[in-house]
JSON list of C-alpha atoms in Angstrom, two decimals:
[
{"chain": "A", "resi": 1, "resn": "MET", "atom": "CA", "xyz": [-8.19, -81.09, 30.15]},
{"chain": "A", "resi": 2, "resn": "LYS", "atom": "CA", "xyz": [-7.16, -84.65, 29.39]},
{"chain": "A", "resi": 3, "resn": "LEU", "atom": "CA", "xyz": [-8.64, -86.15, 26.24]},
{"chain": "A", "resi": 4, "resn": "ASP", "atom": "CA", "xyz": [-9.44, -89.77, 25.55]},
{"chain": "A", "resi": 5, "resn": "ILE", "atom": "CA", "xyz": [-9.09, -89.28, 21.78]},
{"chain": "A", "resi": 6, "resn": "LEU", "atom": "CA", "xyz": [-7.40, -86.53, 19.78]},
{"chain": "A", "resi": 7, "resn": "ALA", "atom": "CA", "xyz": [-7.82, -86.57, 16.00]},
{"chain": "A", "resi": 8, "resn": "ILE", "atom": "CA", "xyz": [-5.06, -84.59, 14.29]},
{"chain": "A", "resi": 9, "resn": "ALA", "atom": "CA", "xyz": [-5.86, -83.51, 10.74]},
{"chain": "A", "resi": 10, "resn": "ALA", "atom": "CA", "xyz": [-3.92, -81.69, 8.05]},
{"chain": "A", "resi": 11, "resn": "HIS", "atom": "CA", "xyz": [-7.06, -79.76, 7.02]},
{"chain": "A", "resi": 12, "resn": "PRO", "atom": "CA", "xyz": [-10.41, -78.84, 8.56]},
{"chain": "A", "resi": 13, "resn": "ASP", "atom": "CA", "xyz": [-12.83, -81.60, 7.44]},
{"chain": "A", "resi": 14, "resn": "ASP", "atom": "CA", "xyz": [-10.19, -84.38, 7.17]},
{"chain": "A", "resi": 15, "resn": "ALA", "atom": "CA", "xyz": [-11.29, -85.84, 10.49]},
{"chain": "A", "resi": 16, "resn": "GLU", "atom": "CA", "xyz": [-15.00, -85.56, 9.73]},
{"chain": "A", "resi": 17, "resn": "LEU", "atom": "CA", "xyz": [-14.56, -87.33, 6.40]},
{"chain": "A", "resi": 18, "resn": "SER", "atom": "CA", "xyz": [-12.37, -90.16, 7.66]},
{"chain": "A", "resi": 19, "resn": "CYS", "atom": "CA", "xyz": [-13.17, -90.79, 11.31]},
{"chain": "A", "resi": 20, "resn": "GLY", "atom": "CA", "xyz": [-16.21, -88.62, 12.10]},
{"chain": "A", "resi": 21, "resn": "GLY", "atom": "CA", "xyz": [-18.35, -91.66, 12.91]},
{"chain": "A", "resi": 22, "resn": "THR", "atom": "CA", "xyz": [-15.69, -92.98, 15.27]},
{"chain": "A", "resi": 23, "resn": "LEU", "atom": "CA", "xyz": [-15.42, -89.64, 17.07]},
{"chain": "A", "resi": 24, "resn": "ALA", "atom": "CA", "xyz": [-19.20, -89.38, 17.42]},
{"chain": "A", "resi": 25, "resn": "ALA", "atom": "CA", "xyz": [-19.36, -92.94, 18.77]},
{"chain": "A", "resi": 26, "resn": "ALA", "atom": "CA", "xyz": [-16.72, -92.16, 21.40]},
{"chain": "A", "resi": 27, "resn": "VAL", "atom": "CA", "xyz": [-18.58, -89.02, 22.47]},
{"chain": "A", "resi": 28, "resn": "ALA", "atom": "CA", "xyz": [-21.76, -91.10, 22.83]},
{"chain": "A", "resi": 29, "resn": "GLU", "atom": "CA", "xyz": [-19.81, -93.40, 25.16]},
{"chain": "A", "resi": 30, "resn": "GLY", "atom": "CA", "xyz": [-18.96, -90.43, 27.36]},
{"chain": "A", "resi": 31, "resn": "LYS", "atom": "CA", "xyz": [-15.35, -90.02, 26.16]},
{"chain": "A", "resi": 32, "resn": "LYS", "atom": "CA", "xyz": [-13.62, -86.66, 25.87]},
{"chain": "A", "resi": 33, "resn": "VAL", "atom": "CA", "xyz": [-12.77, -86.14, 22.21]},
{"chain": "A", "resi": 34, "resn": "GLY", "atom": "CA", "xyz": [-11.01, -83.34, 20.35]},
{"chain": "A", "resi": 35, "resn": "ILE", "atom": "CA", "xyz": [-9.68, -82.34, 16.95]},
{"chain": "A", "resi": 36, "resn": "LEU", "atom": "CA", "xyz": [-6.47, -80.48, 16.19]},
{"chain": "A", "resi": 37, "resn": "ASP", "atom": "CA", "xyz": [-6.50, -79.08, 12.65]},
{"chain": "A", "resi": 38, "resn": "LEU", "atom": "CA", "xyz": [-2.95, -78.38, 11.52]},
{"chain": "A", "resi": 39, "resn": "THR", "atom": "CA", "xyz": [-3.84, -75.81, 8.83]},
{"chain": "A", "resi": 40, "resn": "ARG", "atom": "CA", "xyz": [-6.79, -73.53, 8.05]},
{"chain": "A", "resi": 41, "resn": "GLY", "atom": "CA", "xyz": [-7.22, -75.06, 4.59]},
{"chain": "A", "resi": 42, "resn": "GLU", "atom": "CA", "xyz": [-6.49, -71.69, 3.06]},
{"chain": "A", "resi": 43, "resn": "LEU", "atom": "CA", "xyz": [-5.44, -73.16, -0.30]},
{"chain": "A", "resi": 44, "resn": "GLY", "atom": "CA", "xyz": [-8.84, -74.74, -0.90]},
{"chain": "A", "resi": 45, "resn": "SER", "atom": "CA", "xyz": [-10.41, -73.73, -4.22]},
{"chain": "A", "resi": 46, "resn": "ARG", "atom": "CA", "xyz": [-13.75, -72.96, -2.56]},
{"chain": "A", "resi": 47, "resn": "GLY", "atom": "CA", "xyz": [-14.52, -70.91, 0.51]},
{"chain": "A", "resi": 48, "resn": "SER", "atom": "CA", "xyz": [-11.93, -69.12, 2.63]},
{"chain": "A", "resi": 49, "resn": "ALA", "atom": "CA", "xyz": [-9.92, -69.80, 5.76]},
{"chain": "A", "resi": 50, "resn": "ASP", "atom": "CA", "xyz": [-12.32, -67.70, 7.85]},
{"chain": "A", "resi": 51, "resn": "LEU", "atom": "CA", "xyz": [-15.37, -69.48, 6.46]},
{"chain": "A", "resi": 52, "resn": "ARG", "atom": "CA", "xyz": [-13.82, -72.90, 7.01]},
{"chain": "A", "resi": 53, "resn": "GLN", "atom": "CA", "xyz": [-13.09, -71.93, 10.62]},
{"chain": "A", "resi": 54, "resn": "LYS", "atom": "CA", "xyz": [-16.78, -71.17, 11.14]},
{"chain": "A", "resi": 55, "resn": "GLU", "atom": "CA", "xyz": [-17.69, -74.47, 9.48]},
{"chain": "A", "resi": 56, "resn": "ALA", "atom": "CA", "xyz": [-15.22, -76.32, 11.71]},
{"chain": "A", "resi": 57, "resn": "VAL", "atom": "CA", "xyz": [-16.86, -74.83, 14.80]},
{"chain": "A", "resi": 58, "resn": "ALA", "atom": "CA", "xyz": [-20.28, -75.94, 13.57]},
{"chain": "A", "resi": 59, "resn": "ALA", "atom": "CA", "xyz": [-19.01, -79.46, 12.84]},
{"chain": "A", "resi": 60, "resn": "ALA", "atom": "CA", "xyz": [-17.42, -79.67, 16.29]},
{"chain": "A", "resi": 61, "resn": "GLN", "atom": "CA", "xyz": [-20.76, -78.86, 17.90]},
{"chain": "A", "resi": 62, "resn": "ILE", "atom": "CA", "xyz": [-22.49, -81.55, 15.85]},
{"chain": "A", "resi": 63, "resn": "LEU", "atom": "CA", "xyz": [-19.91, -84.15, 16.90]},
{"chain": "A", "resi": 64, "resn": "GLY", "atom": "CA", "xyz": [-20.03, -83.02, 20.54]},
{"chain": "A", "resi": 65, "resn": "LEU", "atom": "CA", "xyz": [-16.28, -82.37, 20.80]},
{"chain": "A", "resi": 66, "resn": "SER", "atom": "CA", "xyz": [-14.67, -81.25, 24.04]},
{"chain": "A", "resi": 67, "resn": "MET", "atom": "CA", "xyz": [-12.16, -79.12, 22.12]},
{"chain": "A", "resi": 68, "resn": "ARG", "atom": "CA", "xyz": [-11.14, -78.10, 18.62]},
{"chain": "A", "resi": 69, "resn": "GLN", "atom": "CA", "xyz": [-8.09, -76.01, 17.90]},
{"chain": "A", "resi": 70, "resn": "ASN", "atom": "CA", "xyz": [-6.03, -75.00, 14.90]},
{"chain": "A", "resi": 71, "resn": "ALA", "atom": "CA", "xyz": [-2.23, -75.07, 14.88]},
{"chain": "A", "resi": 72, "resn": "GLY", "atom": "CA", "xyz": [-2.00, -72.46, 12.12]},
{"chain": "A", "resi": 73, "resn": "PHE", "atom": "CA", "xyz": [0.48, -74.36, 9.95]},
{"chain": "A", "resi": 74, "resn": "SER", "atom": "CA", "xyz": [0.83, -73.28, 6.31]},
{"chain": "A", "resi": 75, "resn": "ASP", "atom": "CA", "xyz": [-1.54, -75.24, 4.07]},
{"chain": "A", "resi": 76, "resn": "GLY", "atom": "CA", "xyz": [0.43, -77.11, 1.42]},
{"chain": "A", "resi": 77, "resn": "PHE", "atom": "CA", "xyz": [3.80, -75.97, 2.72]},
{"chain": "A", "resi": 78, "resn": "PHE", "atom": "CA", "xyz": [4.19, -77.16, 6.32]},
{"chain": "A", "resi": 79, "resn": "LYS", "atom": "CA", "xyz": [7.25, -79.32, 6.88]},
{"chain": "A", "resi": 80, "resn": "ASN", "atom": "CA", "xyz": [8.19, -82.32, 8.97]},
{"chain": "A", "resi": 81, "resn": "ASN", "atom": "CA", "xyz": [10.78, -80.33, 10.89]},
{"chain": "A", "resi": 82, "resn": "ASN", "atom": "CA", "xyz": [11.69, -79.44, 14.47]},
{"chain": "A", "resi": 83, "resn": "ARG", "atom": "CA", "xyz": [9.45, -76.36, 14.66]},
{"chain": "A", "resi": 84, "resn": "HIS", "atom": "CA", "xyz": [6.32, -78.19, 13.58]},
{"chain": "A", "resi": 85, "resn": "LYS", "atom": "CA", "xyz": [7.05, -81.26, 15.70]},
{"chain": "A", "resi": 86, "resn": "LEU", "atom": "CA", "xyz": [7.56, -79.12, 18.79]},
{"chain": "A", "resi": 87, "resn": "ALA", "atom": "CA", "xyz": [4.26, -77.35, 18.15]},
{"chain": "A", "resi": 88, "resn": "ILE", "atom": "CA", "xyz": [2.41, -80.70, 18.03]},
{"chain": "A", "resi": 89, "resn": "ILE", "atom": "CA", "xyz": [4.28, -81.96, 21.10]},
{"chain": "A", "resi": 90, "resn": "GLN", "atom": "CA", "xyz": [2.98, -78.96, 23.03]},
{"chain": "A", "resi": 91, "resn": "TYR", "atom": "CA", "xyz": [-0.61, -79.93, 22.17]},
{"chain": "A", "resi": 92, "resn": "LEU", "atom": "CA", "xyz": [0.00, -83.59, 23.02]},
{"chain": "A", "resi": 93, "resn": "ARG", "atom": "CA", "xyz": [1.42, -82.72, 26.42]},
{"chain": "A", "resi": 94, "resn": "ARG", "atom": "CA", "xyz": [-1.34, -80.21, 27.08]},
{"chain": "A", "resi": 95, "resn": "TYR", "atom": "CA", "xyz": [-4.24, -82.57, 26.32]},
{"chain": "A", "resi": 96, "resn": "GLN", "atom": "CA", "xyz": [-2.55, -85.95, 27.00]},
{"chain": "A", "resi": 97, "resn": "PRO", "atom": "CA", "xyz": [-4.77, -88.02, 24.68]},
{"chain": "A", "resi": 98, "resn": "THR", "atom": "CA", "xyz": [-4.82, -91.76, 25.29]},
{"chain": "A", "resi": 99, "resn": "ILE", "atom": "CA", "xyz": [-5.40, -92.36, 21.57]},
{"chain": "A", "resi": 100, "resn": "VAL", "atom": "CA", "xyz": [-4.31, -90.20, 18.64]},
{"chain": "A", "resi": 101, "resn": "LEU", "atom": "CA", "xyz": [-5.94, -90.54, 15.21]},
{"chain": "A", "resi": 102, "resn": "ALA", "atom": "CA", "xyz": [-3.85, -89.14, 12.35]},
{"chain": "A", "resi": 103, "resn": "ASN", "atom": "CA", "xyz": [-3.93, -88.72, 8.59]},
{"chain": "A", "resi": 104, "resn": "ALA", "atom": "CA", "xyz": [-3.41, -91.63, 6.20]},
{"chain": "A", "resi": 105, "resn": "PRO", "atom": "CA", "xyz": [0.25, -92.70, 5.73]},
{"chain": "A", "resi": 106, "resn": "SER", "atom": "CA", "xyz": [-0.12, -92.04, 1.99]},
{"chain": "A", "resi": 107, "resn": "ASP", "atom": "CA", "xyz": [-2.88, -90.40, 0.01]},
{"chain": "A", "resi": 108, "resn": "ARG", "atom": "CA", "xyz": [-3.88, -88.31, -3.01]},
{"chain": "A", "resi": 109, "resn": "HIS", "atom": "CA", "xyz": [-3.11, -85.02, -1.21]},
{"chain": "A", "resi": 110, "resn": "PRO", "atom": "CA", "xyz": [0.60, -84.74, -0.28]},
{"chain": "A", "resi": 111, "resn": "ASP", "atom": "CA", "xyz": [-0.25, -82.91, 2.95]},
{"chain": "A", "resi": 112, "resn": "HIS", "atom": "CA", "xyz": [-1.91, -86.07, 4.28]},
{"chain": "A", "resi": 113, "resn": "GLY", "atom": "CA", "xyz": [1.09, -88.39, 4.14]},
{"chain": "A", "resi": 114, "resn": "ARG", "atom": "CA", "xyz": [3.41, -85.62, 5.39]},
{"chain": "A", "resi": 115, "resn": "ALA", "atom": "CA", "xyz": [1.09, -84.91, 8.33]},
{"chain": "A", "resi": 116, "resn": "ALA", "atom": "CA", "xyz": [0.93, -88.62, 9.15]},
{"chain": "A", "resi": 117, "resn": "GLN", "atom": "CA", "xyz": [4.72, -88.87, 9.45]},
{"chain": "A", "resi": 118, "resn": "LEU", "atom": "CA", "xyz": [4.94, -85.55, 11.32]},
{"chain": "A", "resi": 119, "resn": "VAL", "atom": "CA", "xyz": [2.38, -86.67, 13.91]},
{"chain": "A", "resi": 120, "resn": "ARG", "atom": "CA", "xyz": [3.93, -90.12, 14.24]},
{"chain": "A", "resi": 121, "resn": "GLU", "atom": "CA", "xyz": [7.33, -88.64, 15.07]},
{"chain": "A", "resi": 122, "resn": "ALA", "atom": "CA", "xyz": [5.84, -86.02, 17.39]},
{"chain": "A", "resi": 123, "resn": "CYS", "atom": "CA", "xyz": [3.95, -88.71, 19.35]},
{"chain": "A", "resi": 124, "resn": "PHE", "atom": "CA", "xyz": [7.20, -90.53, 20.04]},
{"chain": "A", "resi": 125, "resn": "LEU", "atom": "CA", "xyz": [9.27, -87.43, 20.80]},
{"chain": "A", "resi": 126, "resn": "SER", "atom": "CA", "xyz": [6.59, -86.12, 23.14]},
{"chain": "A", "resi": 127, "resn": "GLY", "atom": "CA", "xyz": [7.55, -88.89, 25.57]},
{"chain": "A", "resi": 128, "resn": "LEU", "atom": "CA", "xyz": [11.17, -87.77, 25.85]},
{"chain": "A", "resi": 129, "resn": "ALA", "atom": "CA", "xyz": [11.74, -85.78, 29.02]},
{"chain": "A", "resi": 130, "resn": "LYS", "atom": "CA", "xyz": [14.80, -83.98, 27.64]},
{"chain": "A", "resi": 131, "resn": "ILE", "atom": "CA", "xyz": [12.69, -82.25, 25.00]},
{"chain": "A", "resi": 132, "resn": "GLU", "atom": "CA", "xyz": [11.42, -79.14, 26.75]},
{"chain": "A", "resi": 133, "resn": "THR", "atom": "CA", "xyz": [8.18, -77.39, 25.84]},
{"chain": "A", "resi": 134, "resn": "ARG", "atom": "CA", "xyz": [6.22, -74.77, 27.73]},
{"chain": "A", "resi": 135, "resn": "PHE", "atom": "CA", "xyz": [2.57, -73.82, 28.00]},
{"chain": "A", "resi": 136, "resn": "GLU", "atom": "CA", "xyz": [1.59, -70.52, 29.61]},
{"chain": "A", "resi": 137, "resn": "GLY", "atom": "CA", "xyz": [5.14, -70.19, 30.92]},
{"chain": "A", "resi": 138, "resn": "GLU", "atom": "CA", "xyz": [5.19, -73.58, 32.66]},
{"chain": "A", "resi": 139, "resn": "ILE", "atom": "CA", "xyz": [7.42, -76.47, 31.60]},
{"chain": "A", "resi": 140, "resn": "GLN", "atom": "CA", "xyz": [5.26, -79.32, 30.33]},
{"chain": "A", "resi": 141, "resn": "THR", "atom": "CA", "xyz": [5.55, -82.89, 31.51]},
{"chain": "A", "resi": 142, "resn": "ALA", "atom": "CA", "xyz": [6.70, -85.48, 28.98]},
{"chain": "A", "resi": 143, "resn": "PHE", "atom": "CA", "xyz": [3.81, -87.55, 27.66]},
{"chain": "A", "resi": 144, "resn": "ARG", "atom": "CA", "xyz": [3.33, -90.20, 24.98]},
{"chain": "A", "resi": 145, "resn": "PRO", "atom": "CA", "xyz": [-0.09, -91.37, 23.73]},
{"chain": "A", "resi": 146, "resn": "LYS", "atom": "CA", "xyz": [-0.85, -95.04, 24.31]},
{"chain": "A", "resi": 147, "resn": "GLN", "atom": "CA", "xyz": [-1.92, -95.64, 20.71]},
{"chain": "A", "resi": 148, "resn": "LEU", "atom": "CA", "xyz": [-1.59, -93.93, 17.35]},
{"chain": "A", "resi": 149, "resn": "PHE", "atom": "CA", "xyz": [-3.87, -95.02, 14.52]},
{"chain": "A", "resi": 150, "resn": "HIS", "atom": "CA", "xyz": [-4.06, -93.66, 10.99]},
{"chain": "A", "resi": 151, "resn": "TYR", "atom": "CA", "xyz": [-7.46, -93.18, 9.38]},
{"chain": "A", "resi": 152, "resn": "ILE", "atom": "CA", "xyz": [-8.02, -93.97, 5.71]},
{"chain": "A", "resi": 153, "resn": "GLN", "atom": "CA", "xyz": [-8.74, -91.14, 3.29]},
{"chain": "A", "resi": 154, "resn": "SER", "atom": "CA", "xyz": [-9.18, -90.91, -0.49]},
{"chain": "A", "resi": 155, "resn": "ASP", "atom": "CA", "xyz": [-6.84, -93.70, -1.58]},
{"chain": "A", "resi": 156, "resn": "TYR", "atom": "CA", "xyz": [-7.91, -97.16, -0.48]},
{"chain": "A", "resi": 157, "resn": "LEU", "atom": "CA", "xyz": [-5.50, -98.63, 2.07]},
{"chain": "A", "resi": 158, "resn": "THR", "atom": "CA", "xyz": [-6.06, -102.01, 3.69]},
{"chain": "A", "resi": 159, "resn": "PRO", "atom": "CA", "xyz": [-7.25, -101.41, 7.26]},
{"chain": "A", "resi": 160, "resn": "ASP", "atom": "CA", "xyz": [-5.86, -103.28, 10.25]},
{"chain": "A", "resi": 161, "resn": "PHE", "atom": "CA", "xyz": [-9.23, -102.95, 11.96]},
{"chain": "A", "resi": 162, "resn": "ILE", "atom": "CA", "xyz": [-12.66, -101.53, 11.18]},
{"chain": "A", "resi": 163, "resn": "LEU", "atom": "CA", "xyz": [-15.03, -99.78, 13.57]},
{"chain": "A", "resi": 164, "resn": "ASP", "atom": "CA", "xyz": [-18.78, -100.17, 13.16]},
{"chain": "A", "resi": 165, "resn": "ILE", "atom": "CA", "xyz": [-20.23, -96.65, 12.76]},
{"chain": "A", "resi": 166, "resn": "SER", "atom": "CA", "xyz": [-23.73, -97.67, 11.68]},
{"chain": "A", "resi": 167, "resn": "HIS", "atom": "CA", "xyz": [-25.26, -95.88, 14.68]},
{"chain": "A", "resi": 168, "resn": "THR", "atom": "CA", "xyz": [-23.32, -92.65, 14.06]},
{"chain": "A", "resi": 169, "resn": "TRP", "atom": "CA", "xyz": [-23.37, -92.51, 10.26]},
{"chain": "A", "resi": 170, "resn": "ALA", "atom": "CA", "xyz": [-26.06, -89.82, 10.23]},
{"chain": "A", "resi": 171, "resn": "THR", "atom": "CA", "xyz": [-24.07, -87.68, 12.68]},
{"chain": "A", "resi": 172, "resn": "LYS", "atom": "CA", "xyz": [-20.92, -88.08, 10.58]},
{"chain": "A", "resi": 173, "resn": "MET", "atom": "CA", "xyz": [-22.74, -86.92, 7.45]},
{"chain": "A", "resi": 174, "resn": "GLU", "atom": "CA", "xyz": [-24.28, -83.96, 9.27]},
{"chain": "A", "resi": 175, "resn": "ALA", "atom": "CA", "xyz": [-20.82, -82.89, 10.45]},
{"chain": "A", "resi": 176, "resn": "ILE", "atom": "CA", "xyz": [-19.42, -83.24, 6.92]},
{"chain": "A", "resi": 177, "resn": "LYS", "atom": "CA", "xyz": [-22.23, -81.15, 5.46]},
{"chain": "A", "resi": 178, "resn": "ALA", "atom": "CA", "xyz": [-21.44, -78.42, 7.98]},
{"chain": "A", "resi": 179, "resn": "PHE", "atom": "CA", "xyz": [-18.56, -77.66, 5.60]},
{"chain": "A", "resi": 180, "resn": "SER", "atom": "CA", "xyz": [-21.06, -76.30, 3.10]},
{"chain": "A", "resi": 181, "resn": "SER", "atom": "CA", "xyz": [-18.42, -74.48, 1.05]},
{"chain": "A", "resi": 182, "resn": "GLN", "atom": "CA", "xyz": [-16.44, -77.66, 0.43]},
{"chain": "A", "resi": 183, "resn": "PHE", "atom": "CA", "xyz": [-18.91, -80.38, -0.47]},
{"chain": "A", "resi": 184, "resn": "HIS", "atom": "CA", "xyz": [-21.87, -80.62, -2.81]},
{"chain": "A", "resi": 185, "resn": "ASN", "atom": "CA", "xyz": [-24.23, -77.80, -1.93]},
{"chain": "A", "resi": 186, "resn": "PRO", "atom": "CA", "xyz": [-26.61, -76.44, -4.63]},
{"chain": "A", "resi": 187, "resn": "ASP", "atom": "CA", "xyz": [-27.03, -73.24, -2.59]},
{"chain": "A", "resi": 188, "resn": "TYR", "atom": "CA", "xyz": [-23.31, -72.41, -2.43]},
{"chain": "A", "resi": 189, "resn": "GLN", "atom": "CA", "xyz": [-22.63, -69.13, -4.23]},
{"chain": "A", "resi": 190, "resn": "GLY", "atom": "CA", "xyz": [-18.91, -68.74, -3.61]},
{"chain": "A", "resi": 191, "resn": "ASP", "atom": "CA", "xyz": [-17.22, -65.99, -5.56]},
{"chain": "A", "resi": 192, "resn": "GLY", "atom": "CA", "xyz": [-19.53, -66.37, -8.52]},
{"chain": "A", "resi": 193, "resn": "SER", "atom": "CA", "xyz": [-17.20, -68.66, -10.47]},
{"chain": "A", "resi": 194, "resn": "ASP", "atom": "CA", "xyz": [-17.66, -72.37, -11.05]},
{"chain": "A", "resi": 195, "resn": "ASN", "atom": "CA", "xyz": [-15.06, -73.69, -8.61]},
{"chain": "A", "resi": 196, "resn": "GLN", "atom": "CA", "xyz": [-15.99, -77.32, -8.98]},
{"chain": "A", "resi": 197, "resn": "THR", "atom": "CA", "xyz": [-13.48, -79.51, -7.16]},
{"chain": "A", "resi": 198, "resn": "PHE", "atom": "CA", "xyz": [-12.73, -83.17, -6.53]},
{"chain": "A", "resi": 199, "resn": "ILE", "atom": "CA", "xyz": [-14.79, -83.10, -3.34]},
{"chain": "A", "resi": 200, "resn": "SER", "atom": "CA", "xyz": [-17.59, -80.70, -4.31]},
{"chain": "A", "resi": 201, "resn": "SER", "atom": "CA", "xyz": [-19.36, -82.93, -6.83]},
{"chain": "A", "resi": 202, "resn": "PRO", "atom": "CA", "xyz": [-22.27, -85.19, -5.83]},
{"chain": "A", "resi": 203, "resn": "ARG", "atom": "CA", "xyz": [-20.09, -88.10, -6.93]},
{"chain": "A", "resi": 204, "resn": "PHE", "atom": "CA", "xyz": [-17.75, -87.58, -3.98]},
{"chain": "A", "resi": 205, "resn": "LEU", "atom": "CA", "xyz": [-20.55, -87.99, -1.43]},
{"chain": "A", "resi": 206, "resn": "TYR", "atom": "CA", "xyz": [-21.61, -91.19, -3.20]},
{"chain": "A", "resi": 207, "resn": "PHE", "atom": "CA", "xyz": [-18.01, -92.37, -2.93]},
{"chain": "A", "resi": 208, "resn": "LEU", "atom": "CA", "xyz": [-17.96, -91.66, 0.82]},
{"chain": "A", "resi": 209, "resn": "GLU", "atom": "CA", "xyz": [-21.05, -93.78, 1.35]},
{"chain": "A", "resi": 210, "resn": "ALA", "atom": "CA", "xyz": [-19.75, -96.55, -0.88]},
{"chain": "A", "resi": 211, "resn": "ARG", "atom": "CA", "xyz": [-16.43, -96.65, 1.03]},
{"chain": "A", "resi": 212, "resn": "ALA", "atom": "CA", "xyz": [-18.22, -96.76, 4.39]},
{"chain": "A", "resi": 213, "resn": "ARG", "atom": "CA", "xyz": [-20.56, -99.49, 3.17]},
{"chain": "A", "resi": 214, "resn": "GLU", "atom": "CA", "xyz": [-17.63, -101.49, 1.78]},
{"chain": "A", "resi": 215, "resn": "LEU", "atom": "CA", "xyz": [-15.80, -101.32, 5.10]},
{"chain": "A", "resi": 216, "resn": "GLY", "atom": "CA", "xyz": [-19.02, -102.10, 6.95]},
{"chain": "A", "resi": 217, "resn": "GLN", "atom": "CA", "xyz": [-19.66, -105.12, 4.75]},
{"chain": "A", "resi": 218, "resn": "ALA", "atom": "CA", "xyz": [-16.29, -106.56, 5.79]},
{"chain": "A", "resi": 219, "resn": "ILE", "atom": "CA", "xyz": [-17.47, -106.69, 9.43]},
{"chain": "A", "resi": 220, "resn": "GLU", "atom": "CA", "xyz": [-21.14, -107.42, 8.70]},
{"chain": "A", "resi": 221, "resn": "ALA", "atom": "CA", "xyz": [-22.26, -103.90, 9.55]},
{"chain": "A", "resi": 222, "resn": "ASP", "atom": "CA", "xyz": [-24.04, -101.19, 7.56]},
{"chain": "A", "resi": 223, "resn": "TYR", "atom": "CA", "xyz": [-21.18, -98.67, 7.75]},
{"chain": "A", "resi": 224, "resn": "GLY", "atom": "CA", "xyz": [-17.57, -98.79, 8.90]},
{"chain": "A", "resi": 225, "resn": "GLU", "atom": "CA", "xyz": [-14.41, -96.71, 9.25]},
{"chain": "A", "resi": 226, "resn": "GLY", "atom": "CA", "xyz": [-11.01, -98.32, 8.83]},
{"chain": "A", "resi": 227, "resn": "PHE", "atom": "CA", "xyz": [-7.76, -97.65, 10.65]},
{"chain": "A", "resi": 228, "resn": "ILE", "atom": "CA", "xyz": [-4.11, -98.57, 10.23]},
{"chain": "A", "resi": 229, "resn": "LYS", "atom": "CA", "xyz": [-2.04, -99.40, 13.29]},
{"chain": "A", "resi": 230, "resn": "SER", "atom": "CA", "xyz": [1.35, -97.83, 13.97]},
{"chain": "A", "resi": 231, "resn": "LYS", "atom": "CA", "xyz": [2.51, -100.72, 16.16]},
{"chain": "A", "resi": 232, "resn": "ALA", "atom": "CA", "xyz": [1.38, -104.24, 17.03]},
{"chain": "A", "resi": 233, "resn": "LEU", "atom": "CA", "xyz": [-1.95, -104.48, 18.83]},
{"chain": "A", "resi": 234, "resn": "GLY", "atom": "CA", "xyz": [-2.11, -106.69, 21.91]},
{"chain": "A", "resi": 235, "resn": "VAL", "atom": "CA", "xyz": [-5.01, -108.21, 23.83]},
{"chain": "A", "resi": 236, "resn": "LYS", "atom": "CA", "xyz": [-4.92, -109.91, 27.22]},
{"chain": "A", "resi": 237, "resn": "THR", "atom": "CA", "xyz": [-7.61, -112.45, 26.43]},
{"chain": "A", "resi": 238, "resn": "LEU", "atom": "CA", "xyz": [-9.46, -113.78, 23.39]},
{"chain": "A", "resi": 239, "resn": "SER", "atom": "CA", "xyz": [-12.69, -112.68, 25.05]},
{"chain": "A", "resi": 240, "resn": "ALA", "atom": "CA", "xyz": [-11.87, -109.25, 23.62]},
{"chain": "A", "resi": 241, "resn": "PHE", "atom": "CA", "xyz": [-13.16, -110.68, 20.33]},
{"chain": "A", "resi": 242, "resn": "TRP", "atom": "CA", "xyz": [-16.38, -112.15, 21.71]}
]
């Protein structure tokens, strides 16, 4: 299956939080969209890896994804090394996404910036024919995505472009709330302890809306999601801006 867009995320819920509206908009346009979660988020203070997997499945259904898989990397401890790059290359060659969306180049969580660099290098190396990978015993064909963009996460980074997600804001929020163990949820029982985290307070959801409204305001829209380019963007005619 060839994808139009593949969002690669260090943790389950990274993509929903940062580019969920964009993914939902692409699905509404008839595009094939997927998410590759690099880890199971097993170091999260709330919930468990198994519960977050179930939440990820629910969120994928809400977004209308064509695929969602998990690479099984170690949360907090994966490295930008040959083994991890080859694993991502195998996914890139298998699904051949035209556009890859990856974690922010730098952010509050160290996994995010490390994942961004790991994916960036893997996207380039995936196009080199002398790097051999196999899937189901068959040698894969070299492939390089046409574009790699980084979504913006907790830390504010100046976007190179902003996508209007006003029409998919509600879907984005529904997908986020599918991760009921992670975000504000008065009914969450957990393990009986008060595992309040940075993202589980009501304040964090207010922040998400404020960020989306701020980005939307910049393009005269209700809500927006910002992205950072990995290379110069080119257009064939100025009518692309009309």
